[in-house]
Amino acid sequence: MSSTDLDVHVLRPAEHAAVRSLILAGLSEHWGTVDPALNRDLDDLASTYADATVLVACQGREVVGTGTVVRRGELTAEIVRMSVAVTHRRNGLGRRLVDASSRLPEIGE
């Protein structure tokens, strides 16, 4: 996977279900099981994180990574709900999402 094959952008409404599934899959992999009822913030990412920015990485039309940037101060932010598809790990995608978070005005915040 080359970096030119990926598009990192702000969440589009049509991607919500894929982003939610990616995050739940990552949680399930990490914890062995996951109860979606305990993750209600994923039901409506746009509303839950209205004061944040949900970044999405796509390869073609496939959602392969995500991270939500929550501002914690004028010069600080936290990335939450970060997940990368198993097939795309160890290729620098997490780093790309972090780097993109520092350029939010450029990518359409």
mmCIF file of C-alpha atoms in Angstrom:
data_model
loop_
_atom_site.group_PDB
_atom_site.id
_atom_site.type_symbol
_atom_site.label_atom_id
_atom_site.label_comp_id
_atom_site.label_asym_id
_atom_site.label_seq_id
_atom_site.Cartn_x
_atom_site.Cartn_y
_atom_site.Cartn_z
ATOM 1 C CA MET A 1 0.000 0.000 0.000
ATOM 2 C CA SER A 2 1.507 3.292 -1.019
ATOM 3 C CA SER A 3 0.510 6.549 0.565
ATOM 4 C CA THR A 4 -0.836 7.738 -2.787
ATOM 5 C CA ASP A 5 -3.408 4.925 -2.718
ATOM 6 C CA LEU A 6 -5.064 6.423 0.349
ATOM 7 C CA ASP A 7 -7.433 9.316 0.776
ATOM 8 C CA VAL A 8 -7.722 10.802 4.267
ATOM 9 C CA HIS A 9 -10.723 13.075 4.699
ATOM 10 C CA VAL A 10 -13.473 14.139 7.082
ATOM 11 C CA LEU A 11 -16.273 11.594 7.612
ATOM 12 C CA ARG A 12 -18.913 11.568 4.892
ATOM 13 C CA PRO A 13 -22.454 10.497 5.843
ATOM 14 C CA ALA A 14 -22.345 7.490 3.491
ATOM 15 C CA GLU A 15 -19.283 6.147 5.377
ATOM 16 C CA HIS A 16 -20.830 6.102 8.839
ATOM 17 C CA ALA A 17 -21.799 2.400 8.879
ATOM 18 C CA ALA A 18 -18.382 1.299 7.616
ATOM 19 C CA VAL A 19 -16.575 3.455 10.193
ATOM 20 C CA ARG A 20 -18.772 2.102 12.994
ATOM 21 C CA SER A 21 -18.122 -1.483 11.862
ATOM 22 C CA LEU A 22 -14.366 -0.884 11.673
ATOM 23 C CA ILE A 23 -14.255 0.485 15.221
ATOM 24 C CA LEU A 24 -16.398 -2.354 16.611
ATOM 25 C CA ALA A 25 -14.239 -4.934 14.816
ATOM 26 C CA GLY A 26 -11.131 -3.433 16.379
ATOM 27 C CA LEU A 27 -12.693 -3.482 19.828
ATOM 28 C CA SER A 28 -13.798 -7.074 19.373
ATOM 29 C CA GLU A 29 -10.335 -8.097 18.260
ATOM 30 C CA HIS A 30 -8.733 -6.363 21.232
ATOM 31 C CA TRP A 31 -11.186 -7.482 23.929
ATOM 32 C CA GLY A 32 -12.348 -10.806 22.451
ATOM 33 C CA THR A 33 -15.956 -9.642 22.367
ATOM 34 C CA VAL A 34 -17.818 -6.378 22.196
ATOM 35 C CA ASP A 35 -21.258 -5.230 23.245
ATOM 36 C CA PRO A 36 -22.475 -2.566 20.785
ATOM 37 C CA ALA A 37 -24.919 -1.377 23.455
ATOM 38 C CA LEU A 38 -21.912 -0.142 25.442
ATOM 39 C CA ASN A 39 -20.709 1.899 22.483
ATOM 40 C CA ARG A 40 -23.708 4.111 21.797
ATOM 41 C CA ASP A 41 -21.444 6.985 20.774
ATOM 42 C CA LEU A 42 -20.907 5.069 17.526
ATOM 43 C CA ASP A 43 -24.602 5.127 16.627
ATOM 44 C CA ASP A 44 -24.396 8.715 15.400
ATOM 45 C CA LEU A 45 -20.801 9.854 15.134
ATOM 46 C CA ALA A 46 -21.708 13.243 13.673
ATOM 47 C CA SER A 47 -23.880 14.134 16.681
ATOM 48 C CA THR A 48 -21.744 12.508 19.352
ATOM 49 C CA TYR A 49 -18.589 14.171 18.093
ATOM 50 C CA ALA A 50 -20.158 17.405 16.813
ATOM 51 C CA ASP A 51 -17.335 19.417 18.401
ATOM 52 C CA ALA A 52 -14.686 17.060 17.043
ATOM 53 C CA THR A 53 -13.560 15.844 13.635
ATOM 54 C CA VAL A 54 -13.904 12.244 12.514
ATOM 55 C CA LEU A 55 -11.145 11.423 10.025
ATOM 56 C CA VAL A 56 -11.532 8.525 7.608
ATOM 57 C CA ALA A 57 -8.877 6.801 5.502
ATOM 58 C CA CYS A 58 -10.085 5.061 2.365
ATOM 59 C CA GLN A 59 -8.359 2.916 -0.174
ATOM 60 C CA GLY A 60 -10.617 3.250 -3.157
ATOM 61 C CA ARG A 61 -14.105 3.031 -1.680
ATOM 62 C CA GLU A 62 -13.071 0.844 1.262
ATOM 63 C CA VAL A 63 -12.826 2.449 4.708
ATOM 64 C CA VAL A 64 -9.530 1.179 6.151
ATOM 65 C CA GLY A 65 -8.863 3.550 9.023
ATOM 66 C CA THR A 66 -10.430 6.154 11.266
ATOM 67 C CA GLY A 67 -9.670 8.423 14.178
ATOM 68 C CA THR A 68 -11.662 11.172 15.859
ATOM 69 C CA VAL A 69 -9.818 14.356 16.784
ATOM 70 C CA VAL A 70 -11.177 16.036 19.911
ATOM 71 C CA ARG A 71 -9.781 19.464 20.747
ATOM 72 C CA ARG A 72 -8.721 19.718 24.390
ATOM 73 C CA GLY A 73 -7.274 23.199 24.280
ATOM 74 C CA GLU A 74 -5.923 25.811 21.938
ATOM 75 C CA LEU A 75 -2.775 23.794 21.239
ATOM 76 C CA THR A 76 -3.807 20.276 22.220
ATOM 77 C CA ALA A 77 -6.065 17.574 20.875
ATOM 78 C CA GLU A 78 -6.757 13.922 21.577
ATOM 79 C CA ILE A 79 -7.384 11.215 19.013
ATOM 80 C CA VAL A 80 -10.115 8.823 20.137
ATOM 81 C CA ARG A 81 -11.905 5.912 18.484
ATOM 82 C CA MET A 82 -8.862 5.214 16.312
ATOM 83 C CA SER A 83 -8.920 1.979 14.378
ATOM 84 C CA VAL A 84 -7.083 0.538 11.393
ATOM 85 C CA ALA A 85 -8.262 -2.485 9.426
ATOM 86 C CA VAL A 86 -6.199 -5.626 10.089
ATOM 87 C CA THR A 87 -5.222 -5.765 6.415
ATOM 88 C CA HIS A 88 -3.729 -2.272 6.549
ATOM 89 C CA ARG A 89 -1.744 -2.309 9.778
ATOM 90 C CA ARG A 90 2.013 -1.856 9.966
ATOM 91 C CA ASN A 91 2.005 0.361 6.891
ATOM 92 C CA GLY A 92 1.978 3.787 8.542
ATOM 93 C CA LEU A 93 -1.763 4.408 8.271
ATOM 94 C CA GLY A 94 -2.095 5.321 11.948
ATOM 95 C CA ARG A 95 0.725 7.813 11.520
ATOM 96 C CA ARG A 96 -1.043 9.255 8.453
ATOM 97 C CA LEU A 97 -4.198 9.814 10.479
ATOM 98 C CA VAL A 98 -2.217 11.543 13.232
ATOM 99 C CA ASP A 99 -0.397 13.690 10.667
ATOM 100 C CA ALA A 100 -3.696 14.586 8.991
ATOM 101 C CA SER A 101 -5.093 15.719 12.337
ATOM 102 C CA SER A 102 -2.458 18.458 12.454
ATOM 103 C CA ARG A 103 -3.623 19.727 9.041
ATOM 104 C CA LEU A 104 -7.373 19.783 9.671
ATOM 105 C CA PRO A 105 -8.100 23.155 8.084
ATOM 106 C CA GLU A 106 -6.410 21.877 4.908
ATOM 107 C CA ILE A 107 -8.533 18.706 4.718
ATOM 108 C CA GLY A 108 -11.910 20.282 5.195
ATOM 109 C CA GLU A 109 -12.607 20.668 8.887
#
